[in-house]
């Protein structure tokens, strides 16, 4: 009996050991979800796919990155909450969508702050820009990288769109940003905060008359098919911050966090290299489609838009901080 018990114990031990070994050998990879609201053929869509490729190559069998585009998993209203609840690990909202978490990031919405994408890039890379990645830590959100999209263009369902007075009284869809709300009020227009997934229908049905977005979003969401005129205003930037849940991120094993960090650096470089190319391509595609007219503006037109929108800076200066605004303005000068 003793012999049988010993043999049984040994057999259980062996099978437990084998079981554990095979469990270790076939341990399921950690599932990491990356959710966003735009199409795959956009800078952010391409960045997310690159992150998946690089993360899975750096951590083979250890992580599986699942990318959900086009608000399939979470739309604008829900994605930050989903990160905080741990339902998704990475999102990359437009910088206009962090209003509720920090006033500092409102800086990116100030109209005509950056002369071009190179200036924006310099600011993001500067110590002031990098410090904003940590500005929501107390709310449980860690910023990991900035990803570019491009400068925004104003579009409406009207034939004439060259001067600020042309948008007076029109309804505009805006992102959930108080700065953008103030920008359109300054122009005498009526802003309405709407989720990105609702914009096409709102433009099509006349719930709103106009919107503002970079070429890649206009083309990939077919906004040009439901707008008459797109003016080349380049009046503000639409870029992203890739964010995660800070407790989850800090709690990762070091090797996994390092691998993901390297993959994020590679994906950032990839997305930022592609952004200008994709926006140029999509501007051409919109012109070729021949649905909306692309209205180029004179220097005098642009100066009129700039003057009309500038009072917005003053309104948000205290919340953002004058030092930060000065640092952003300085980034317009290449060093
Ligand atoms: C995005 O590019 O993520 C969406 C921007 C928008 O809501 O207009």
mmCIF file of C-alpha atoms and ligand atoms in Angstrom:
data_model
loop_
_atom_site.group_PDB
_atom_site.id
_atom_site.type_symbol
_atom_site.label_atom_id
_atom_site.label_comp_id
_atom_site.label_asym_id
_atom_site.label_seq_id
_atom_site.Cartn_x
_atom_site.Cartn_y
_atom_site.Cartn_z
ATOM 1 C CA UNK A 1 0.000 0.000 0.000
ATOM 2 C CA UNK A 2 2.816 2.268 0.971
ATOM 3 C CA UNK A 3 4.497 1.352 -2.312
ATOM 4 C CA UNK A 4 1.342 2.114 -4.271
ATOM 5 C CA UNK A 5 0.927 5.463 -2.529
ATOM 6 C CA UNK A 6 4.538 6.369 -3.212
ATOM 7 C CA UNK A 7 4.156 5.399 -6.855
ATOM 8 C CA UNK A 8 0.942 7.357 -7.117
ATOM 9 C CA UNK A 9 2.582 10.392 -5.564
ATOM 10 C CA UNK A 10 5.519 10.036 -7.933
ATOM 11 C CA UNK A 11 3.198 9.709 -10.912
ATOM 12 C CA UNK A 12 1.232 12.778 -9.843
ATOM 13 C CA UNK A 13 4.504 14.634 -9.339
ATOM 14 C CA UNK A 14 5.774 13.682 -12.775
ATOM 15 C CA UNK A 15 2.544 14.570 -14.469
ATOM 16 C CA UNK A 16 2.330 17.874 -12.580
ATOM 17 C CA UNK A 17 5.889 18.677 -13.616
ATOM 18 C CA UNK A 18 5.115 17.787 -17.243
ATOM 19 C CA UNK A 19 1.895 19.754 -17.076
ATOM 20 C CA UNK A 20 3.695 22.811 -15.750
ATOM 21 C CA UNK A 21 6.405 22.437 -18.364
ATOM 22 C CA UNK A 22 3.880 22.307 -21.157
ATOM 23 C CA UNK A 23 1.959 25.169 -19.584
ATOM 24 C CA UNK A 24 5.160 27.207 -19.578
ATOM 25 C CA UNK A 25 5.967 26.159 -23.141
ATOM 26 C CA UNK A 26 2.484 27.099 -24.338
ATOM 27 C CA UNK A 27 1.768 29.961 -21.943
ATOM 28 C CA UNK A 28 -0.774 32.161 -23.655
ATOM 29 C CA UNK A 29 0.638 35.501 -24.850
ATOM 30 C CA UNK A 30 -0.493 38.630 -23.041
ATOM 31 C CA UNK A 31 -3.275 40.192 -25.103
ATOM 32 C CA UNK A 32 -2.722 43.904 -25.611
ATOM 33 C CA UNK A 33 -5.491 45.920 -27.224
ATOM 34 C CA UNK A 34 -4.856 49.111 -29.210
ATOM 35 C CA UNK A 35 -8.029 50.936 -30.114
ATOM 36 C CA UNK A 36 -8.458 54.013 -32.302
ATOM 37 C CA UNK A 37 -11.151 55.865 -34.200
ATOM 38 C CA UNK A 38 -9.671 56.407 -37.686
ATOM 39 C CA UNK A 39 -9.184 54.301 -40.824
ATOM 40 C CA UNK A 40 -6.168 52.028 -41.279
ATOM 41 C CA UNK A 41 -4.919 54.048 -44.268
ATOM 42 C CA UNK A 42 -4.152 57.091 -42.100
ATOM 43 C CA UNK A 43 -0.965 57.983 -40.186
ATOM 44 C CA UNK A 44 -2.436 56.758 -36.885
ATOM 45 C CA UNK A 45 -3.863 53.602 -38.485
ATOM 46 C CA UNK A 46 -0.442 52.793 -39.953
ATOM 47 C CA UNK A 47 1.343 53.602 -36.680
ATOM 48 C CA UNK A 48 -0.857 51.196 -34.733
ATOM 49 C CA UNK A 49 -0.229 48.378 -37.226
ATOM 50 C CA UNK A 50 3.524 49.033 -37.096
ATOM 51 C CA UNK A 51 3.409 48.915 -33.299
ATOM 52 C CA UNK A 52 1.746 45.485 -33.470
ATOM 53 C CA UNK A 53 4.376 44.214 -35.926
ATOM 54 C CA UNK A 54 7.338 45.511 -33.893
ATOM 55 C CA UNK A 55 5.974 44.507 -30.469
ATOM 56 C CA UNK A 56 5.227 40.949 -31.566
ATOM 57 C CA UNK A 57 8.660 40.667 -33.216
ATOM 58 C CA UNK A 58 10.423 41.998 -30.094
ATOM 59 C CA UNK A 59 8.456 39.791 -27.679
ATOM 60 C CA UNK A 60 7.688 36.630 -29.674
ATOM 61 C CA UNK A 61 5.048 34.433 -28.023
ATOM 62 C CA UNK A 62 4.879 36.824 -25.084
ATOM 63 C CA UNK A 63 2.481 39.433 -26.405
ATOM 64 C CA UNK A 64 -0.271 39.556 -28.987
ATOM 65 C CA UNK A 65 -1.308 43.062 -30.025
ATOM 66 C CA UNK A 66 -4.864 43.378 -31.315
ATOM 67 C CA UNK A 67 -5.568 46.590 -33.225
ATOM 68 C CA UNK A 68 -9.126 47.905 -33.559
ATOM 69 C CA UNK A 69 -9.600 50.774 -36.039
ATOM 70 C CA UNK A 70 -12.577 52.985 -36.941
ATOM 71 C CA UNK A 71 -14.137 53.127 -33.421
ATOM 72 C CA UNK A 72 -14.927 49.371 -33.707
ATOM 73 C CA UNK A 73 -14.045 48.747 -30.077
ATOM 74 C CA UNK A 74 -14.374 52.154 -28.412
ATOM 75 C CA UNK A 75 -15.351 55.520 -29.872
ATOM 76 C CA UNK A 76 -14.285 58.966 -28.726
ATOM 77 C CA UNK A 77 -16.572 59.164 -25.721
ATOM 78 C CA UNK A 78 -15.483 55.881 -24.215
ATOM 79 C CA UNK A 79 -11.841 55.216 -25.035
ATOM 80 C CA UNK A 80 -10.206 57.101 -22.146
ATOM 81 C CA UNK A 81 -12.537 55.477 -19.659
ATOM 82 C CA UNK A 82 -11.748 52.086 -21.207
ATOM 83 C CA UNK A 83 -8.009 52.676 -20.655
ATOM 84 C CA UNK A 84 -8.614 53.600 -17.030
ATOM 85 C CA UNK A 85 -10.749 50.478 -16.535
ATOM 86 C CA UNK A 86 -8.128 48.282 -18.207
ATOM 87 C CA UNK A 87 -10.458 47.257 -21.061
ATOM 88 C CA UNK A 88 -7.910 48.466 -23.599
ATOM 89 C CA UNK A 89 -4.188 49.094 -23.123
ATOM 90 C CA UNK A 90 -3.304 51.674 -25.801
ATOM 91 C CA UNK A 91 -5.235 54.473 -27.450
ATOM 92 C CA UNK A 92 -4.032 57.521 -29.365
ATOM 93 C CA UNK A 93 -6.619 60.285 -29.058
ATOM 94 C CA UNK A 94 -6.228 63.545 -30.869
ATOM 95 C CA UNK A 95 -4.537 66.103 -28.590
ATOM 96 C CA UNK A 96 -7.837 67.998 -28.595
ATOM 97 C CA UNK A 97 -9.462 65.255 -26.530
ATOM 98 C CA UNK A 98 -7.515 65.541 -23.241
ATOM 99 C CA UNK A 99 -9.361 68.626 -21.973
ATOM 100 C CA UNK A 100 -10.890 66.807 -19.002
ATOM 101 C CA UNK A 101 -7.522 65.446 -17.834
ATOM 102 C CA UNK A 102 -5.176 68.412 -18.196
ATOM 103 C CA UNK A 103 -5.461 72.009 -19.315
ATOM 104 C CA UNK A 104 -1.808 72.021 -20.441
ATOM 105 C CA UNK A 105 -2.428 69.874 -23.510
ATOM 106 C CA UNK A 106 -4.944 72.489 -24.712
ATOM 107 C CA UNK A 107 -1.900 74.273 -26.083
ATOM 108 C CA UNK A 108 -1.990 72.139 -29.228
ATOM 109 C CA UNK A 109 -5.434 73.509 -30.169
ATOM 110 C CA UNK A 110 -4.477 77.189 -30.157
ATOM 111 C CA UNK A 111 -5.144 78.433 -33.700
ATOM 112 C CA UNK A 112 -2.106 79.341 -35.841
ATOM 113 C CA UNK A 113 0.312 78.484 -33.020
ATOM 114 C CA UNK A 114 2.649 76.381 -35.172
ATOM 115 C CA UNK A 115 3.784 77.649 -38.577
ATOM 116 C CA UNK A 116 4.139 74.113 -39.897
ATOM 117 C CA UNK A 117 4.506 70.478 -38.852
ATOM 118 C CA UNK A 118 8.266 70.857 -38.418
ATOM 119 C CA UNK A 119 7.676 73.480 -35.714
ATOM 120 C CA UNK A 120 5.161 71.216 -34.006
ATOM 121 C CA UNK A 121 7.653 68.372 -34.150
ATOM 122 C CA UNK A 122 10.366 70.543 -32.570
ATOM 123 C CA UNK A 123 8.033 71.553 -29.759
ATOM 124 C CA UNK A 124 6.957 67.952 -29.071
ATOM 125 C CA UNK A 125 10.605 66.865 -28.926
ATOM 126 C CA UNK A 126 11.598 69.737 -26.584
ATOM 127 C CA UNK A 127 11.737 69.333 -22.778
ATOM 128 C CA UNK A 128 8.502 71.382 -22.511
ATOM 129 C CA UNK A 129 6.730 69.154 -25.028
ATOM 130 C CA UNK A 130 8.059 65.943 -23.468
ATOM 131 C CA UNK A 131 6.936 67.046 -20.000
ATOM 132 C CA UNK A 132 3.320 66.999 -21.218
ATOM 133 C CA UNK A 133 3.545 63.228 -21.663
ATOM 134 C CA UNK A 134 3.608 63.033 -17.842
ATOM 135 C CA UNK A 135 0.992 65.719 -17.243
ATOM 136 C CA UNK A 136 -1.891 63.261 -16.650
ATOM 137 C CA UNK A 137 -0.081 60.813 -14.358
ATOM 138 C CA UNK A 138 -2.093 61.923 -11.345
ATOM 139 C CA UNK A 139 -5.216 60.890 -13.299
ATOM 140 C CA UNK A 140 -3.779 57.447 -14.046
ATOM 141 C CA UNK A 141 -2.774 58.186 -17.645
ATOM 142 C CA UNK A 142 0.760 57.868 -19.009
ATOM 143 C CA UNK A 143 1.653 59.463 -22.339
ATOM 144 C CA UNK A 144 4.187 57.447 -24.333
ATOM 145 C CA UNK A 145 4.608 59.249 -27.648
ATOM 146 C CA UNK A 146 3.315 61.906 -30.003
ATOM 147 C CA UNK A 147 2.137 60.806 -33.419
ATOM 148 C CA UNK A 148 1.595 63.245 -36.264
ATOM 149 C CA UNK A 149 -1.364 63.592 -38.502
ATOM 150 C CA UNK A 150 -1.333 67.062 -40.041
ATOM 151 C CA UNK A 151 -2.657 70.585 -40.225
ATOM 152 C CA UNK A 152 -6.412 71.077 -40.273
ATOM 153 C CA UNK A 153 -8.406 72.453 -43.175
ATOM 154 C CA UNK A 154 -11.767 74.141 -42.801
ATOM 155 C CA UNK A 155 -14.658 72.726 -44.846
ATOM 156 C CA UNK A 156 -18.302 73.749 -45.326
ATOM 157 C CA UNK A 157 -21.390 73.093 -47.428
ATOM 158 C CA UNK A 158 -21.096 76.630 -48.877
ATOM 159 C CA UNK A 159 -19.606 77.812 -52.195
ATOM 160 C CA UNK A 160 -17.654 80.673 -50.684
ATOM 161 C CA UNK A 161 -15.057 79.958 -48.033
ATOM 162 C CA UNK A 162 -12.145 82.343 -48.153
ATOM 163 C CA UNK A 163 -12.606 84.742 -45.228
ATOM 164 C CA UNK A 164 -13.595 84.301 -41.570
ATOM 165 C CA UNK A 165 -16.908 86.085 -42.174
ATOM 166 C CA UNK A 166 -17.899 83.231 -44.524
ATOM 167 C CA UNK A 167 -18.448 80.902 -41.549
ATOM 168 C CA UNK A 168 -20.568 83.313 -39.506
ATOM 169 C CA UNK A 169 -23.778 81.616 -38.358
ATOM 170 C CA UNK A 170 -22.721 78.168 -39.654
ATOM 171 C CA UNK A 171 -22.795 75.067 -37.478
ATOM 172 C CA UNK A 172 -19.449 73.320 -37.107
ATOM 173 C CA UNK A 173 -18.636 69.898 -35.770
ATOM 174 C CA UNK A 174 -15.761 70.105 -33.323
ATOM 175 C CA UNK A 175 -13.789 67.625 -31.254
ATOM 176 C CA UNK A 176 -14.409 67.678 -27.495
ATOM 177 C CA UNK A 177 -12.177 70.683 -26.904
ATOM 178 C CA UNK A 178 -13.050 73.932 -25.146
ATOM 179 C CA UNK A 179 -10.380 75.732 -27.174
ATOM 180 C CA UNK A 180 -11.975 74.659 -30.445
ATOM 181 C CA UNK A 181 -15.359 75.674 -29.105
ATOM 182 C CA UNK A 182 -13.985 79.137 -28.331
ATOM 183 C CA UNK A 183 -12.297 79.294 -31.749
ATOM 184 C CA UNK A 184 -15.578 78.850 -33.607
ATOM 185 C CA UNK A 185 -17.496 81.175 -31.274
ATOM 186 C CA UNK A 186 -14.826 83.784 -31.968
ATOM 187 C CA UNK A 187 -15.714 83.448 -35.649
ATOM 188 C CA UNK A 188 -19.428 83.877 -34.944
ATOM 189 C CA UNK A 189 -20.121 80.228 -35.823
ATOM 190 C CA UNK A 190 -21.953 77.587 -33.758
ATOM 191 C CA UNK A 191 -19.691 74.739 -32.617
ATOM 192 C CA UNK A 192 -21.077 71.305 -31.705
ATOM 193 C CA UNK A 193 -18.993 68.625 -30.005
ATOM 194 C CA UNK A 194 -19.545 65.325 -31.795
ATOM 195 C CA UNK A 195 -17.701 62.000 -31.804
ATOM 196 C CA UNK A 196 -15.580 61.357 -34.882
ATOM 197 C CA UNK A 197 -17.713 58.358 -35.892
ATOM 198 C CA UNK A 198 -20.766 60.637 -36.175
ATOM 199 C CA UNK A 199 -19.252 63.335 -38.373
ATOM 200 C CA UNK A 200 -20.019 61.951 -41.840
ATOM 201 C CA UNK A 201 -23.707 61.562 -41.086
ATOM 202 C CA UNK A 202 -23.917 64.923 -39.367
ATOM 203 C CA UNK A 203 -22.424 66.593 -42.461
ATOM 204 C CA UNK A 204 -24.564 64.566 -44.846
ATOM 205 C CA UNK A 205 -27.843 65.326 -43.102
ATOM 206 C CA UNK A 206 -27.065 68.975 -42.414
ATOM 207 C CA UNK A 207 -26.954 68.588 -38.624
ATOM 208 C CA UNK A 208 -23.757 70.599 -39.070
ATOM 209 C CA UNK A 209 -22.590 72.683 -42.038
ATOM 210 C CA UNK A 210 -18.878 72.254 -41.673
ATOM 211 C CA UNK A 211 -15.905 70.706 -39.942
ATOM 212 C CA UNK A 212 -12.110 70.924 -39.632
ATOM 213 C CA UNK A 213 -9.717 68.037 -40.173
ATOM 214 C CA UNK A 214 -6.467 67.138 -41.946
ATOM 215 C CA UNK A 215 -6.639 65.781 -45.506
ATOM 216 C CA UNK A 216 -6.133 62.161 -44.427
ATOM 217 C CA UNK A 217 -9.211 62.181 -42.199
ATOM 218 C CA UNK A 218 -11.295 64.096 -44.748
ATOM 219 C CA UNK A 219 -10.469 61.592 -47.472
ATOM 220 C CA UNK A 220 -10.644 58.373 -45.458
ATOM 221 C CA UNK A 221 -14.023 59.335 -43.952
ATOM 222 C CA UNK A 222 -15.329 60.686 -47.303
ATOM 223 C CA UNK A 223 -16.134 64.103 -45.793
ATOM 224 C CA UNK A 224 -15.259 65.651 -49.177
ATOM 225 C CA UNK A 225 -18.303 63.906 -50.638
ATOM 226 C CA UNK A 226 -20.642 65.789 -48.302
ATOM 227 C CA UNK A 227 -18.952 69.199 -48.299
ATOM 228 C CA UNK A 228 -18.881 71.821 -51.078
ATOM 229 C CA UNK A 229 -15.662 73.625 -50.243
ATOM 230 C CA UNK A 230 -12.457 72.814 -48.400
ATOM 231 C CA UNK A 231 -10.318 75.887 -47.735
ATOM 232 C CA UNK A 232 -6.582 75.377 -47.318
ATOM 233 C CA UNK A 233 -6.465 77.189 -43.983
ATOM 234 C CA UNK A 234 -3.811 75.096 -42.167
ATOM 235 C CA UNK A 235 -5.123 76.911 -39.094
ATOM 236 C CA UNK A 236 -4.275 74.344 -36.436
ATOM 237 C CA UNK A 237 -2.659 71.008 -35.832
ATOM 238 C CA UNK A 238 -4.284 67.621 -35.372
ATOM 239 C CA UNK A 239 -1.796 65.283 -33.742
ATOM 240 C CA UNK A 240 -2.042 62.456 -31.242
ATOM 241 C CA UNK A 241 -0.715 61.316 -27.896
ATOM 242 C CA UNK A 242 -0.405 57.562 -27.476
ATOM 243 C CA UNK A 243 -1.453 56.854 -23.893
ATOM 244 C CA UNK A 244 -1.794 53.911 -21.564
ATOM 245 C CA UNK A 245 -2.940 53.198 -18.008
ATOM 246 C CA UNK A 246 -0.014 54.259 -15.805
ATOM 247 C CA UNK A 247 -0.586 51.562 -13.150
ATOM 248 C CA UNK A 248 -0.676 48.837 -15.823
ATOM 249 C CA UNK A 249 2.413 50.240 -17.538
ATOM 250 C CA UNK A 250 4.429 50.572 -14.305
ATOM 251 C CA UNK A 251 3.396 47.062 -13.237
ATOM 252 C CA UNK A 252 4.639 45.309 -16.393
ATOM 253 C CA UNK A 253 7.696 43.039 -16.095
ATOM 254 C CA UNK A 254 10.755 45.079 -17.121
ATOM 255 C CA UNK A 255 11.508 43.025 -20.230
ATOM 256 C CA UNK A 256 7.948 43.398 -21.541
ATOM 257 C CA UNK A 257 7.866 47.139 -20.862
ATOM 258 C CA UNK A 258 11.259 47.588 -22.560
ATOM 259 C CA UNK A 259 10.122 45.609 -25.598
ATOM 260 C CA UNK A 260 6.905 47.625 -25.869
ATOM 261 C CA UNK A 261 8.788 50.891 -25.415
ATOM 262 C CA UNK A 262 11.160 50.022 -28.266
ATOM 263 C CA UNK A 263 8.234 48.995 -30.457
ATOM 264 C CA UNK A 264 6.542 52.323 -29.647
ATOM 265 C CA UNK A 265 9.680 54.234 -30.658
ATOM 266 C CA UNK A 266 9.802 52.375 -33.982
ATOM 267 C CA UNK A 267 6.087 52.852 -34.628
ATOM 268 C CA UNK A 268 6.376 56.568 -33.810
ATOM 269 C CA UNK A 269 9.173 57.039 -36.312
ATOM 270 C CA UNK A 270 7.197 55.136 -38.943
ATOM 271 C CA UNK A 271 3.906 57.035 -38.405
ATOM 272 C CA UNK A 272 5.622 60.410 -38.283
ATOM 273 C CA UNK A 273 7.554 59.743 -41.489
ATOM 274 C CA UNK A 274 4.384 58.698 -43.295
ATOM 275 C CA UNK A 275 2.097 61.487 -42.066
ATOM 276 C CA UNK A 276 3.059 64.179 -44.590
ATOM 277 C CA UNK A 277 3.095 61.690 -47.461
ATOM 278 C CA UNK A 278 -0.379 60.368 -46.612
ATOM 279 C CA UNK A 279 -1.836 63.866 -46.255
ATOM 280 C CA UNK A 280 -0.322 64.997 -49.591
ATOM 281 C CA UNK A 281 -1.625 61.854 -51.271
ATOM 282 C CA UNK A 282 -5.125 62.345 -49.841
ATOM 283 C CA UNK A 283 -5.258 66.007 -50.813
ATOM 284 C CA UNK A 284 -4.556 64.904 -54.414
ATOM 285 C CA UNK A 285 -7.182 62.164 -54.200
ATOM 286 C CA UNK A 286 -9.779 64.686 -52.973
ATOM 287 C CA UNK A 287 -8.904 67.019 -55.863
ATOM 288 C CA UNK A 288 -9.170 64.137 -58.353
ATOM 289 C CA UNK A 289 -12.502 62.990 -56.927
ATOM 290 C CA UNK A 290 -13.895 66.383 -57.978
ATOM 291 C CA UNK A 291 -16.647 66.478 -55.346
ATOM 292 C CA UNK A 292 -15.568 69.299 -53.017
ATOM 293 C CA UNK A 293 -13.742 72.330 -54.424
ATOM 294 C CA UNK A 294 -10.330 72.924 -52.849
ATOM 295 C CA UNK A 295 -10.069 76.657 -52.174
ATOM 296 C CA UNK A 296 -6.534 77.996 -51.912
ATOM 297 C CA UNK A 297 -6.157 81.219 -49.932
ATOM 298 C CA UNK A 298 -4.058 84.323 -50.363
ATOM 299 C CA UNK A 299 -1.659 85.624 -47.706
ATOM 300 C CA UNK A 300 -4.232 88.340 -46.926
ATOM 301 C CA UNK A 301 -6.984 85.725 -46.447
ATOM 302 C CA UNK A 302 -4.790 83.743 -44.052
ATOM 303 C CA UNK A 303 -3.907 86.912 -42.141
ATOM 304 C CA UNK A 304 -7.627 87.633 -41.724
ATOM 305 C CA UNK A 305 -8.263 84.130 -40.271
ATOM 306 C CA UNK A 306 -5.276 84.512 -37.977
ATOM 307 C CA UNK A 307 -6.460 87.888 -36.665
ATOM 308 C CA UNK A 308 -10.027 86.685 -36.201
ATOM 309 C CA UNK A 309 -8.973 83.637 -34.161
ATOM 310 C CA UNK A 310 -6.124 85.107 -32.141
ATOM 311 C CA UNK A 311 -8.183 86.311 -29.117
ATOM 312 C CA UNK A 312 -8.604 82.626 -28.200
ATOM 313 C CA UNK A 313 -4.967 82.513 -27.018
ATOM 314 C CA UNK A 314 -5.654 85.072 -24.323
ATOM 315 C CA UNK A 315 -8.663 83.149 -23.032
ATOM 316 C CA UNK A 316 -6.700 79.944 -22.407
ATOM 317 C CA UNK A 317 -3.330 81.402 -21.429
ATOM 318 C CA UNK A 318 -3.800 81.046 -17.667
ATOM 319 C CA UNK A 319 -4.795 77.374 -17.813
ATOM 320 C CA UNK A 320 -2.054 76.422 -20.268
ATOM 321 C CA UNK A 321 0.684 78.634 -18.852
ATOM 322 C CA UNK A 322 2.420 81.517 -20.605
ATOM 323 C CA UNK A 323 5.827 79.777 -20.400
ATOM 324 C CA UNK A 324 4.511 76.813 -22.329
ATOM 325 C CA UNK A 325 2.969 79.044 -24.995
ATOM 326 C CA UNK A 326 6.250 80.974 -25.309
ATOM 327 C CA UNK A 327 8.147 77.697 -25.727
ATOM 328 C CA UNK A 328 5.745 76.636 -28.481
ATOM 329 C CA UNK A 329 6.073 79.994 -30.260
ATOM 330 C CA UNK A 330 9.886 79.692 -30.040
ATOM 331 C CA UNK A 331 9.705 76.327 -31.806
ATOM 332 C CA UNK A 332 8.671 78.179 -34.978
ATOM 333 C CA UNK A 333 12.344 79.226 -35.285
ATOM 334 C CA UNK A 334 14.524 76.313 -36.383
ATOM 335 C CA UNK A 335 17.543 76.178 -34.043
HETATM 336 C C1 LIG B 1 -8.688 61.367 -35.083
HETATM 337 O O1 LIG B 1 -7.928 61.715 -35.996
HETATM 338 O O2 LIG B 1 -8.393 60.566 -34.218
HETATM 339 C C2 LIG B 1 -10.075 61.956 -35.033
HETATM 340 C C3 LIG B 1 -10.070 63.408 -35.157
HETATM 341 C C4 LIG B 1 -11.443 64.026 -34.977
HETATM 342 O O3 LIG B 1 -12.181 63.650 -34.060
HETATM 343 O O4 LIG B 1 -11.768 64.943 -35.754
#
